[in-house]
Tab-separated table of C-alpha atoms (C1' of nucleotides) in Angstrom:
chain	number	residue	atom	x	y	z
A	1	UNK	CA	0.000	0.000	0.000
A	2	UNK	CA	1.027	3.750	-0.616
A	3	UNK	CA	2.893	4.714	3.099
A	4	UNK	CA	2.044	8.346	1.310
A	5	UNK	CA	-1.861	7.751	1.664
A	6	UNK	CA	-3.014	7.802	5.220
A	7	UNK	CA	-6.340	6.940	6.054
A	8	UNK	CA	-7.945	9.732	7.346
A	9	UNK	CA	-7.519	10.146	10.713
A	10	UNK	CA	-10.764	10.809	12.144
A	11	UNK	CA	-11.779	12.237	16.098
A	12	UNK	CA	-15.445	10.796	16.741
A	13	UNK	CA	-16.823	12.939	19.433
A	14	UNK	CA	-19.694	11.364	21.334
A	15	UNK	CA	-21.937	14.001	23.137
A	16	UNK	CA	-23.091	12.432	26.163
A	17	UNK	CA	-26.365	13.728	27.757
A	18	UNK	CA	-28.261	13.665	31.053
A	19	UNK	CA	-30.322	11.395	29.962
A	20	UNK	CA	-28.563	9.253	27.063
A	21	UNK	CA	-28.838	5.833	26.884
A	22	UNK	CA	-26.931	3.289	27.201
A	23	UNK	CA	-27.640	1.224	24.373
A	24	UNK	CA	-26.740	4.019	22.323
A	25	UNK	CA	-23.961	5.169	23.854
A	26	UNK	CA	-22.483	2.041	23.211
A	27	UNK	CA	-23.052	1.303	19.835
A	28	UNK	CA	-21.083	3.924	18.520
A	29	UNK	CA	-18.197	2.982	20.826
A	30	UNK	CA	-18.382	-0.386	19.805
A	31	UNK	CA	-18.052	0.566	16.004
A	32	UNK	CA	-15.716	3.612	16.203
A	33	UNK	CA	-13.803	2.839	18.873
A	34	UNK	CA	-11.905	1.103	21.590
A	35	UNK	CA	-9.256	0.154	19.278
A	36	UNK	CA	-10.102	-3.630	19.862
A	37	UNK	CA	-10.034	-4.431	16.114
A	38	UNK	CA	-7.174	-2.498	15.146
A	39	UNK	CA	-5.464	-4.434	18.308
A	40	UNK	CA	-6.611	-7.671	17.104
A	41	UNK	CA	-4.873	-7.217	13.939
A	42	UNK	CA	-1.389	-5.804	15.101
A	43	UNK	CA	-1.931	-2.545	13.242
A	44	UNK	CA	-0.361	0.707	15.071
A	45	UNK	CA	-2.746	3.592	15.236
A	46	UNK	CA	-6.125	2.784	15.168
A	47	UNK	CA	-8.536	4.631	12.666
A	48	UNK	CA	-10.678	6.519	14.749
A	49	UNK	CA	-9.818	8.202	18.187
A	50	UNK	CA	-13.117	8.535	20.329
A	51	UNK	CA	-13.559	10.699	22.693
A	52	UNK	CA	-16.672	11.625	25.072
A	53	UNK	CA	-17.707	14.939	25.935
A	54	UNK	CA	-20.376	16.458	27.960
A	55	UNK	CA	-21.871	19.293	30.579
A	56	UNK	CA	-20.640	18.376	33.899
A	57	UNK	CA	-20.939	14.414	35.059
A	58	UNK	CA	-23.371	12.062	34.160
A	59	UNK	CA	-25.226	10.901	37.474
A	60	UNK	CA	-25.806	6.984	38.132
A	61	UNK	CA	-29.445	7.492	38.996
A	62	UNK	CA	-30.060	8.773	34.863
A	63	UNK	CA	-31.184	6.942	32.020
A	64	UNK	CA	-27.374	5.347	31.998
A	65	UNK	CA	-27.776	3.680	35.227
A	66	UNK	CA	-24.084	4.718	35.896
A	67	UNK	CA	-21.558	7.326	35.670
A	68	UNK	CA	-19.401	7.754	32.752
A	69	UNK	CA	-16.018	9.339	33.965
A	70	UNK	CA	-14.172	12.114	32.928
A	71	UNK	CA	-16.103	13.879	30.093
A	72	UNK	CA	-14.461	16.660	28.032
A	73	UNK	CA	-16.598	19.609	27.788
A	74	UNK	CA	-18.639	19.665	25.496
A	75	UNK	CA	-16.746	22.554	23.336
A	76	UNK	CA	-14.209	20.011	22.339
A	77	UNK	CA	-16.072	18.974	19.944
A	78	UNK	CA	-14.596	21.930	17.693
A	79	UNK	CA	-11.958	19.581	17.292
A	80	UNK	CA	-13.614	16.321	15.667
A	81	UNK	CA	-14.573	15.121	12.041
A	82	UNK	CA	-17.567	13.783	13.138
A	83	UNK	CA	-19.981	14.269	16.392
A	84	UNK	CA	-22.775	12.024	17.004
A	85	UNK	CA	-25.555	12.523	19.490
A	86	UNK	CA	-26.874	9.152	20.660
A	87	UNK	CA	-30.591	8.620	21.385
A	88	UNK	CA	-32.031	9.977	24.479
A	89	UNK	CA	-34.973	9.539	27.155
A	90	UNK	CA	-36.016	13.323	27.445
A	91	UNK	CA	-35.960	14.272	23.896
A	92	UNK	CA	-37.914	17.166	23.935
A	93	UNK	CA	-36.403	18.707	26.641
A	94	UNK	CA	-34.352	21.526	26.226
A	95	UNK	CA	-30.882	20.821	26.151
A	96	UNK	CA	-28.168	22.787	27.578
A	97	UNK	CA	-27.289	25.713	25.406
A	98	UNK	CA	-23.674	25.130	25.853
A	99	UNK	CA	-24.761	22.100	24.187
A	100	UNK	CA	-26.594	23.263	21.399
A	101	UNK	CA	-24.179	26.138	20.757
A	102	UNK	CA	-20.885	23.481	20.345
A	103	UNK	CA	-23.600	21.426	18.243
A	104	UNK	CA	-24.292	24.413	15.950
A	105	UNK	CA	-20.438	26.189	15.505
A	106	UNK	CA	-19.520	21.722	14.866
A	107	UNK	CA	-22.225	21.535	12.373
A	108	UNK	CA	-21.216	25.100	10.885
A	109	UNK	CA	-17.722	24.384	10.707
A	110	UNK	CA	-18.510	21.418	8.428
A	111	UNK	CA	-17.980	18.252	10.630
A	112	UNK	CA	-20.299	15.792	9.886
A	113	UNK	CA	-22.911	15.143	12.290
A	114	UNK	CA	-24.848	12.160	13.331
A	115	UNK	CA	-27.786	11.409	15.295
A	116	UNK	CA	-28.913	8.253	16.536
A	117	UNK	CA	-32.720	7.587	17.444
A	118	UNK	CA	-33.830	10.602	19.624
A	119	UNK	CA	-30.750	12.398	19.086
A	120	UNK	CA	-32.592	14.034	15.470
A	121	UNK	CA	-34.026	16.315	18.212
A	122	UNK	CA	-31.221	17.645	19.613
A	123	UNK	CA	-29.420	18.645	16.368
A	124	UNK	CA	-32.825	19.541	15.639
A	125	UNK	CA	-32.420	21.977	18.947
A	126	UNK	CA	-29.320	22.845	17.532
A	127	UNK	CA	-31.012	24.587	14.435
A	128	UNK	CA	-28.659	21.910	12.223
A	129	UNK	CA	-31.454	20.382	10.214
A	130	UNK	CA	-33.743	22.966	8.499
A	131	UNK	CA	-34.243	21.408	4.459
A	132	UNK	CA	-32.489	18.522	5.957
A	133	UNK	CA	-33.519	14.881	5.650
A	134	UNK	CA	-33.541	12.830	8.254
A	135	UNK	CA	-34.915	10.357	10.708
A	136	UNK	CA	-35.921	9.274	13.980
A	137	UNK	CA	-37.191	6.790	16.162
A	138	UNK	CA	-40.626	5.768	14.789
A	139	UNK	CA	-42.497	6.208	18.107
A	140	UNK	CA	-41.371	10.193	17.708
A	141	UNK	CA	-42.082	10.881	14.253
A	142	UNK	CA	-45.384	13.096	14.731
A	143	UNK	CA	-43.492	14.627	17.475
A	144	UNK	CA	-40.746	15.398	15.599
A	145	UNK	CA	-42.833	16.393	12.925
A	146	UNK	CA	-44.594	18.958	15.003
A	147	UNK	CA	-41.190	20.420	16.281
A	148	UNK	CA	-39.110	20.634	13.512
A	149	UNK	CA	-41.362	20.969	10.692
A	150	UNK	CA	-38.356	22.697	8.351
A	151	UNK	CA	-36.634	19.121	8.671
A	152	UNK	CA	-37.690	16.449	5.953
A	153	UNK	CA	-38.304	13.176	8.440
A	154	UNK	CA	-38.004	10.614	6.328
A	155	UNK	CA	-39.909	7.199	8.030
A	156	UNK	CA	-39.544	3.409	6.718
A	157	UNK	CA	-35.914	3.564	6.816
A	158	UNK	CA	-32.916	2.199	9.128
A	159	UNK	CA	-31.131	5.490	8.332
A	160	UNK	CA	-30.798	8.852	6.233
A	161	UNK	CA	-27.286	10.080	4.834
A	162	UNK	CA	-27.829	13.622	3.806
A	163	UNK	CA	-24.124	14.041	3.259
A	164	UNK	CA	-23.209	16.199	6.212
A	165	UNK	CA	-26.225	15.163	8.389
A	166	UNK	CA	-26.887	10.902	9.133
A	167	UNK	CA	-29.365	10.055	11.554
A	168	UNK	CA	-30.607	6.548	12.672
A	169	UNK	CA	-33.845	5.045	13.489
A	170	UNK	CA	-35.120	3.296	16.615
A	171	UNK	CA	-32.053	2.236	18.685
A	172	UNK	CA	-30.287	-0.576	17.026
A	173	UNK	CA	-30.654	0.799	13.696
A	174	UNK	CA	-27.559	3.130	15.117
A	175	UNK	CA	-25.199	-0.257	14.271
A	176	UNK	CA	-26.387	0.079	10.623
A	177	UNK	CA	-25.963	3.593	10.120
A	178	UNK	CA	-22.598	3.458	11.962
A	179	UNK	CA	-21.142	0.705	9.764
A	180	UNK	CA	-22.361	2.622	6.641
A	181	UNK	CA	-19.842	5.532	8.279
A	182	UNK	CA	-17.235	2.607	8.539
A	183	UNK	CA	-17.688	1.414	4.671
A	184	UNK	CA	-17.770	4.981	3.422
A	185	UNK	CA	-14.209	6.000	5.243
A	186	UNK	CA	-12.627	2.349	5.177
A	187	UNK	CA	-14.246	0.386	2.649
A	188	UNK	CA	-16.673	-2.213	3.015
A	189	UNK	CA	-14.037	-4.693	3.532
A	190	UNK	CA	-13.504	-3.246	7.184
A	191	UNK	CA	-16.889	-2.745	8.049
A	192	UNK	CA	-17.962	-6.505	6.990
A	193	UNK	CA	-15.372	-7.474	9.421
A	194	UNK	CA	-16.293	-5.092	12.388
A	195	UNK	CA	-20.112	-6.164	11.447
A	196	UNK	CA	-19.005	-10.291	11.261
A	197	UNK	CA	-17.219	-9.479	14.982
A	198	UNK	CA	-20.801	-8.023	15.934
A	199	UNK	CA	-22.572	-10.652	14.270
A	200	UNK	CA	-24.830	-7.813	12.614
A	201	UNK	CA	-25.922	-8.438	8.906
A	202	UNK	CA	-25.163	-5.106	7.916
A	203	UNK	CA	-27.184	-3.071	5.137
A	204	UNK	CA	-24.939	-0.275	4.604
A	205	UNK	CA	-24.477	1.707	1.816
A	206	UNK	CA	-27.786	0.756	-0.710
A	207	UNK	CA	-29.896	3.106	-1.880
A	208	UNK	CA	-32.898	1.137	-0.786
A	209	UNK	CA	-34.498	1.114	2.799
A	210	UNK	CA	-33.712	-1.846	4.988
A	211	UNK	CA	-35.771	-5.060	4.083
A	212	UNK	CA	-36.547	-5.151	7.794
A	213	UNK	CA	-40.112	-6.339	8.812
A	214	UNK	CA	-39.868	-4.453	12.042
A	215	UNK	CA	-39.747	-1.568	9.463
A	216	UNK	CA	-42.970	-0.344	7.936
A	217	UNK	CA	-42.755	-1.256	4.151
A	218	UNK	CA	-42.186	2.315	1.893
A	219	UNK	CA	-44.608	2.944	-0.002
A	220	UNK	CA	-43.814	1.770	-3.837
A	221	UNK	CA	-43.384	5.013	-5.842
A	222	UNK	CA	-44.479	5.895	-9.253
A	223	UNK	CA	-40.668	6.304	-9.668
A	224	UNK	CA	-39.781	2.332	-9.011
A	225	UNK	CA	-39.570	1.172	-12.512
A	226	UNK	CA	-37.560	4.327	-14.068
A	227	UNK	CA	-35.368	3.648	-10.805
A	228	UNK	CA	-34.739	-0.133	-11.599
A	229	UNK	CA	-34.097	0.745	-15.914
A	230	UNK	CA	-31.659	3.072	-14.497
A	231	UNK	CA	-30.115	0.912	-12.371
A	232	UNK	CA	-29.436	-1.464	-15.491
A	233	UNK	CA	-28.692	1.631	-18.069
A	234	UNK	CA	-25.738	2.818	-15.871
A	235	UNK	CA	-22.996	2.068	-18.308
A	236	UNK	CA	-24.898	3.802	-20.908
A	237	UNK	CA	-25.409	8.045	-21.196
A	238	UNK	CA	-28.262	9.112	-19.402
A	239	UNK	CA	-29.082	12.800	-19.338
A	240	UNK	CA	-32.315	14.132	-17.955
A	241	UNK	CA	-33.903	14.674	-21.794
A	242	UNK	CA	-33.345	10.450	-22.693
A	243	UNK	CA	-34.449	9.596	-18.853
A	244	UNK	CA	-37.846	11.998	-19.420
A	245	UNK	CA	-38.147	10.001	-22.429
A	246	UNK	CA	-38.002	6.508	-21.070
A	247	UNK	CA	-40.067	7.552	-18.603
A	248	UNK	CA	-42.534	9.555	-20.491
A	249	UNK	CA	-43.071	12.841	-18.310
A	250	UNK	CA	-41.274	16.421	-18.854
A	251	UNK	CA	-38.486	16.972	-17.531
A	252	UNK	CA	-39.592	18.895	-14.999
A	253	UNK	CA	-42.351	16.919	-13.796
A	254	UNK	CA	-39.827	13.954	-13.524
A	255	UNK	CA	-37.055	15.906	-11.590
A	256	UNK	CA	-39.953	17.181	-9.370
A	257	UNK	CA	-41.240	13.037	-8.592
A	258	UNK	CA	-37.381	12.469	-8.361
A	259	UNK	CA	-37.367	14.981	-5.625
A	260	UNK	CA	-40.406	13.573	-4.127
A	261	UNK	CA	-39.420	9.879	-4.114
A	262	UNK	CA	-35.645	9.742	-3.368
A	263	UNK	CA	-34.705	12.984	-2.132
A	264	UNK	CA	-32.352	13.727	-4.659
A	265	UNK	CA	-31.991	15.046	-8.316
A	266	UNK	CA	-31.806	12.402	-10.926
A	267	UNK	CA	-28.402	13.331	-11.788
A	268	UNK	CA	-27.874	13.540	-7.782
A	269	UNK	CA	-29.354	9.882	-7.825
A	270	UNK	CA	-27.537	8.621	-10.885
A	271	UNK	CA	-24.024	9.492	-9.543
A	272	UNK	CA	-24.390	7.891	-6.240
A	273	UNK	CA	-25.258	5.026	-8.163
A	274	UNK	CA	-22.190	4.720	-10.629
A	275	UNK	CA	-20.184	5.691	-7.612
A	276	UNK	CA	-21.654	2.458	-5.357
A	277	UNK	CA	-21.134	0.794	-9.074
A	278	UNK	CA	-17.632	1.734	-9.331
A	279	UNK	CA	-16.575	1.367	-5.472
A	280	UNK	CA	-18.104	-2.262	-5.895
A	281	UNK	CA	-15.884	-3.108	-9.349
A	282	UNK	CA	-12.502	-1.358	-7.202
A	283	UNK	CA	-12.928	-3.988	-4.573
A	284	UNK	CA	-14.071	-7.007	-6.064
A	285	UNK	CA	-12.471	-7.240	-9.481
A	286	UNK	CA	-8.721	-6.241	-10.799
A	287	UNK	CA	-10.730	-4.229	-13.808
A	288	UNK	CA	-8.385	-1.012	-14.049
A	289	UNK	CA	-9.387	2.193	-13.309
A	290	UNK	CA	-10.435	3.589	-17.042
A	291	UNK	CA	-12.122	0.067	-17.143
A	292	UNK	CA	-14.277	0.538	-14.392
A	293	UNK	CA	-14.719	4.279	-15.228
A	294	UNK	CA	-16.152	3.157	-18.583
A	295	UNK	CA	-18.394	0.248	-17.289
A	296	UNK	CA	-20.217	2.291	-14.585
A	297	UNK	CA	-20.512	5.559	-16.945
A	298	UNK	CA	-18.260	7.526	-15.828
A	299	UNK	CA	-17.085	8.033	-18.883
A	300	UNK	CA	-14.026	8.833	-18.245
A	301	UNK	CA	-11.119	8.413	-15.698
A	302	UNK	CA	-11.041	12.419	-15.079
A	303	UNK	CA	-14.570	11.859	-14.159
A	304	UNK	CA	-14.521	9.522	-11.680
A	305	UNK	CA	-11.794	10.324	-10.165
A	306	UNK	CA	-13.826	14.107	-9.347
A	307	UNK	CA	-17.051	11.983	-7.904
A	308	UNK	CA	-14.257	9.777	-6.002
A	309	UNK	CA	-12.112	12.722	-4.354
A	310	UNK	CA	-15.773	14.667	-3.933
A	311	UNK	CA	-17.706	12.282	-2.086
A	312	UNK	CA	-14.959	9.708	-0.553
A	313	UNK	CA	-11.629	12.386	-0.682
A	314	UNK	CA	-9.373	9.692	-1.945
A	315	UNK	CA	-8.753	8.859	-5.967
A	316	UNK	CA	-9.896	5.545	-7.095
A	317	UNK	CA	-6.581	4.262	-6.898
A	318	UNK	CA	-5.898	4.922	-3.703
A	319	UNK	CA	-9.849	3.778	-2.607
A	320	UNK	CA	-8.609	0.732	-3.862
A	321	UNK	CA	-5.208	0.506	-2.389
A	322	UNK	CA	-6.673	1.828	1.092
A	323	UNK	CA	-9.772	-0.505	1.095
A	324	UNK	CA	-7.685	-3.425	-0.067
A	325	UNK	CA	-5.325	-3.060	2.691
A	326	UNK	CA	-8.283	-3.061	5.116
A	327	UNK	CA	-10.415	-5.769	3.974
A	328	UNK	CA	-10.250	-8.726	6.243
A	329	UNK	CA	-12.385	-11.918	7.258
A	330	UNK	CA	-13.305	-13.492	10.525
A	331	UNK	CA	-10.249	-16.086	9.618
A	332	UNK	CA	-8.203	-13.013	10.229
A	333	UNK	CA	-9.753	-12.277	13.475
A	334	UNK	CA	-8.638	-15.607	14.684
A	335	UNK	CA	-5.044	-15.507	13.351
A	336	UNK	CA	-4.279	-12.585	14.948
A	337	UNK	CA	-5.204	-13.889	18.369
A	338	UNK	CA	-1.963	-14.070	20.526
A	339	UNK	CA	-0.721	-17.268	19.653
A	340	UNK	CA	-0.915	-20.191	21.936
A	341	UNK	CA	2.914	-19.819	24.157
A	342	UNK	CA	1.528	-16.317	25.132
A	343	UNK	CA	-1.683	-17.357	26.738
A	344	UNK	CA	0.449	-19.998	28.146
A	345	UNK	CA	2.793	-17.047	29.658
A	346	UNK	CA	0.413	-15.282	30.621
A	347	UNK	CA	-1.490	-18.355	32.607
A	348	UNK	CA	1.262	-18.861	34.030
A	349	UNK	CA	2.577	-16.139	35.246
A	350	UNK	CA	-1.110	-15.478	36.646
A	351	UNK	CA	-0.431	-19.418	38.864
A	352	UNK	CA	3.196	-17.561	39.830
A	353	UNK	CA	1.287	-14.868	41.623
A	354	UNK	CA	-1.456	-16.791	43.127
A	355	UNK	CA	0.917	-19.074	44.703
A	356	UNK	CA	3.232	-16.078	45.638
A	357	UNK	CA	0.736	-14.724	47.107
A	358	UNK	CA	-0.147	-17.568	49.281
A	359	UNK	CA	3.929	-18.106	50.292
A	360	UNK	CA	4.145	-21.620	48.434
B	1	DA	C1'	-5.436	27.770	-14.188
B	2	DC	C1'	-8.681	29.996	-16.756
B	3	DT	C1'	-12.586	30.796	-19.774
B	4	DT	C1'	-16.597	29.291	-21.996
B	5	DA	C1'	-20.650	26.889	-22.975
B	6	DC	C1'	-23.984	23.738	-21.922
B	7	DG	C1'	-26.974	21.185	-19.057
B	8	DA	C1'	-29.304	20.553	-14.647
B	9	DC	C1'	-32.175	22.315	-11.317
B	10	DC	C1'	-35.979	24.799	-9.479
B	11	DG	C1'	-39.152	28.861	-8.644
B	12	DC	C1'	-42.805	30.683	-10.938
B	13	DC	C1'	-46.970	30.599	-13.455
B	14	DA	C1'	-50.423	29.292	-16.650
B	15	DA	C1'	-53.122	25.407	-18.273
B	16	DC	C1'	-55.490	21.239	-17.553
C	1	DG	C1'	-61.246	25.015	-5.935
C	2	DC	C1'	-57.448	21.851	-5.740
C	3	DG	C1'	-53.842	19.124	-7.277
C	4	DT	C1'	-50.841	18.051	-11.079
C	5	DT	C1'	-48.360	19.085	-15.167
C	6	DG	C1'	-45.003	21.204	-18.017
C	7	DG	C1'	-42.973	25.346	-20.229
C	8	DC	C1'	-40.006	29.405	-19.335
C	9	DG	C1'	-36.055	31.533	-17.703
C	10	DG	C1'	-32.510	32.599	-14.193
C	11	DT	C1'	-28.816	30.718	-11.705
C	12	DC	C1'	-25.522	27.516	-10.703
C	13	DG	C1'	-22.359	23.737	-11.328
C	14	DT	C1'	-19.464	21.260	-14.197
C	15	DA	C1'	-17.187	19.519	-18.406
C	16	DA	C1'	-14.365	20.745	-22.054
DNA sequence: ACTTACGACCGCCAAC
DNA sequence: GCGTTGGCGGTCGTAA
């Protein structure tokens, strides 16, 4: 791999509340952090540093059920590429306008922000997600609506990126949003391991909702058949005039459905497609680069390589080289165990001070 | 790096 | 009257 690409280096602030939960909490810490993977496999730095931050201590008779430590105040999360607000007991309580502020000058300075169940509300609080879309736990959606009525809640899904803004569903849908954060900065290869270690079927980084049954189905749009020719006239030039066609509406009436139905323009929809297309051809085939730039309509190597350094900030090269690198298997999790002689050691050096202890 | 031109998007409005 | 459609034109982003 290229020593000159390093994998971005991310700080993953965790804004811990009064009345956060636990379940939530820990997701997030699970995925991001603790550097138990990276230990596992012998590698030096791990690729996310977490860190928690708050106002004041978290009591033992809150949601938690127990204190937390040390939490950096909650302004430290100036620092960090990414903040997420786990899900909450209290969410429409006012939060703490320290809180709200470092939300809001984060969220201004461009770190992306994530919410997980009831957190939505307190970005929400935070004036972070007017024309946004986004979700929430699906026992608060006509509250939320009724708060935040500039936000676009989007219900039936796991989880909503909006580029800057992700926000999960109902509490364990947090583990799928947070491994589509892991694919999109490491690859998929990394977050299939992290989600094998879990044993989570993961559902990361597709277009569609979640076929969950827990989920309330989505509605079929009108859309669904212009979506699925799409999907199978990638390779091919599509600009809005030859999809109006095909589809047999104006063009504006079918960027307005487009709107309606995905949340995106069709140009908007059609390049996060050829860019799933292309990451998907980087990691599972040897195809070079102008190969897979001309197979998923890109056109052209110059052109993917903008969508690539736009949306991932790494060329398709080095996606490839980085993602490569990463990928690993539950075999790997095994090898990298300490091997046999030093659990051996360590038993016995464990026997050497219980019989110290006792004088033998 | 810079200019240029073209297409996409979307607010607006009239028509159905 | 209300919702939907689609044409127009201004602005913006992007490809060449």
């Amino acid at each position: 791999v290229n020593p000159n690409i390093a994998v971005r280096q991310h700080r993953v602030a965790l804004v811990v509340l009064e009345s956060t939960f636990a379940l939530d909490l820990a997701i997030p810490v699970q995925t991001f952090g603790r550097a138990v993977f990276t230990k596992l496999r012998g590698e030096a730095t791990p690729p996310y540093e977490v860190m928690l931050c708050g106002v004041g201590s978290i009591t033992p008779d809150g949601p938690l059920g127990f204190t937390v430590g040390e939490l950096a105040p909650v302004e430290a999360i100036a620092s960090a590429d990414t903040v997420v607000v786990p899900g909450l007991e209290d969410p429409l309580t006012a939060q703490h306008p320290r809180v709200l502020h470092a939300l809001a000058e984060a969220g201004n300075a461009g770190a992306r922000m994530i919410s997980l169940c009831a957190g939505a509300f307190v970005l929400g609080q935070a004036g972070l997600l007017a024309g946004r879309r986004v979700t929430t736990h699906w026992a608060l959606t006509d509250a939320f609506r009724a708060t935040f009525p500039e936000a676009e809640l989007e219900e039936h899904v796991a989880y909503v990126d909006d580029g800057q803004i992700l926000s999960s569903g109902g509490m364990l849908a947090a583990t799928d949003l947070c491994l589509h954060v892991l694919r999109d900065d490491l690859g998929s290869g990394y977050a299939e391991g992290v989600a094998r270690l879990l044993i989570h079927n993961p559902d990361y980084g597709s277009a569609r909702p979640r076929a969950d049954p827990l989920l309330a189905p989505r509605p079929e749009g009108s859309l669904t058949p212009v979506l699925a020719w799409l999907a199978e006239h990638l390779h091919e030039h599509l600009d809005l005039q030859r999809i109006a066609d095909h589809a047999h509406l104006s063009k504006r009436t079918l960027v307005r459905h487009f709107r309606a139905q995905t949340g995106l323009s069709p140009n908007e929809w059609v390049a996060r497609q050829r860019l799933e297309a292309a990451r998907s051809l980087l990691e599972n085939t040897d195809l070079t680069v102008l190969q897979v730039a001309h197979s998923t309509g890109f056109g052209s190597t110059e052109n993917m390589r903008r969508a690539f350094t736009y949306r991932l900030g790494v060329s398709p090269r080095d996606y490839r080289g980085v993602v490569q690198d990463r990928t690993w298997s539950a075999n790997d999790f095994y090898r990298t165990r300490p091997a046999s002689h030093d659990v051996d050691d360590g038993i016995r050096r464990g026997m050497d001070i219980c019989l110290d202890s006792r004088g033998v």
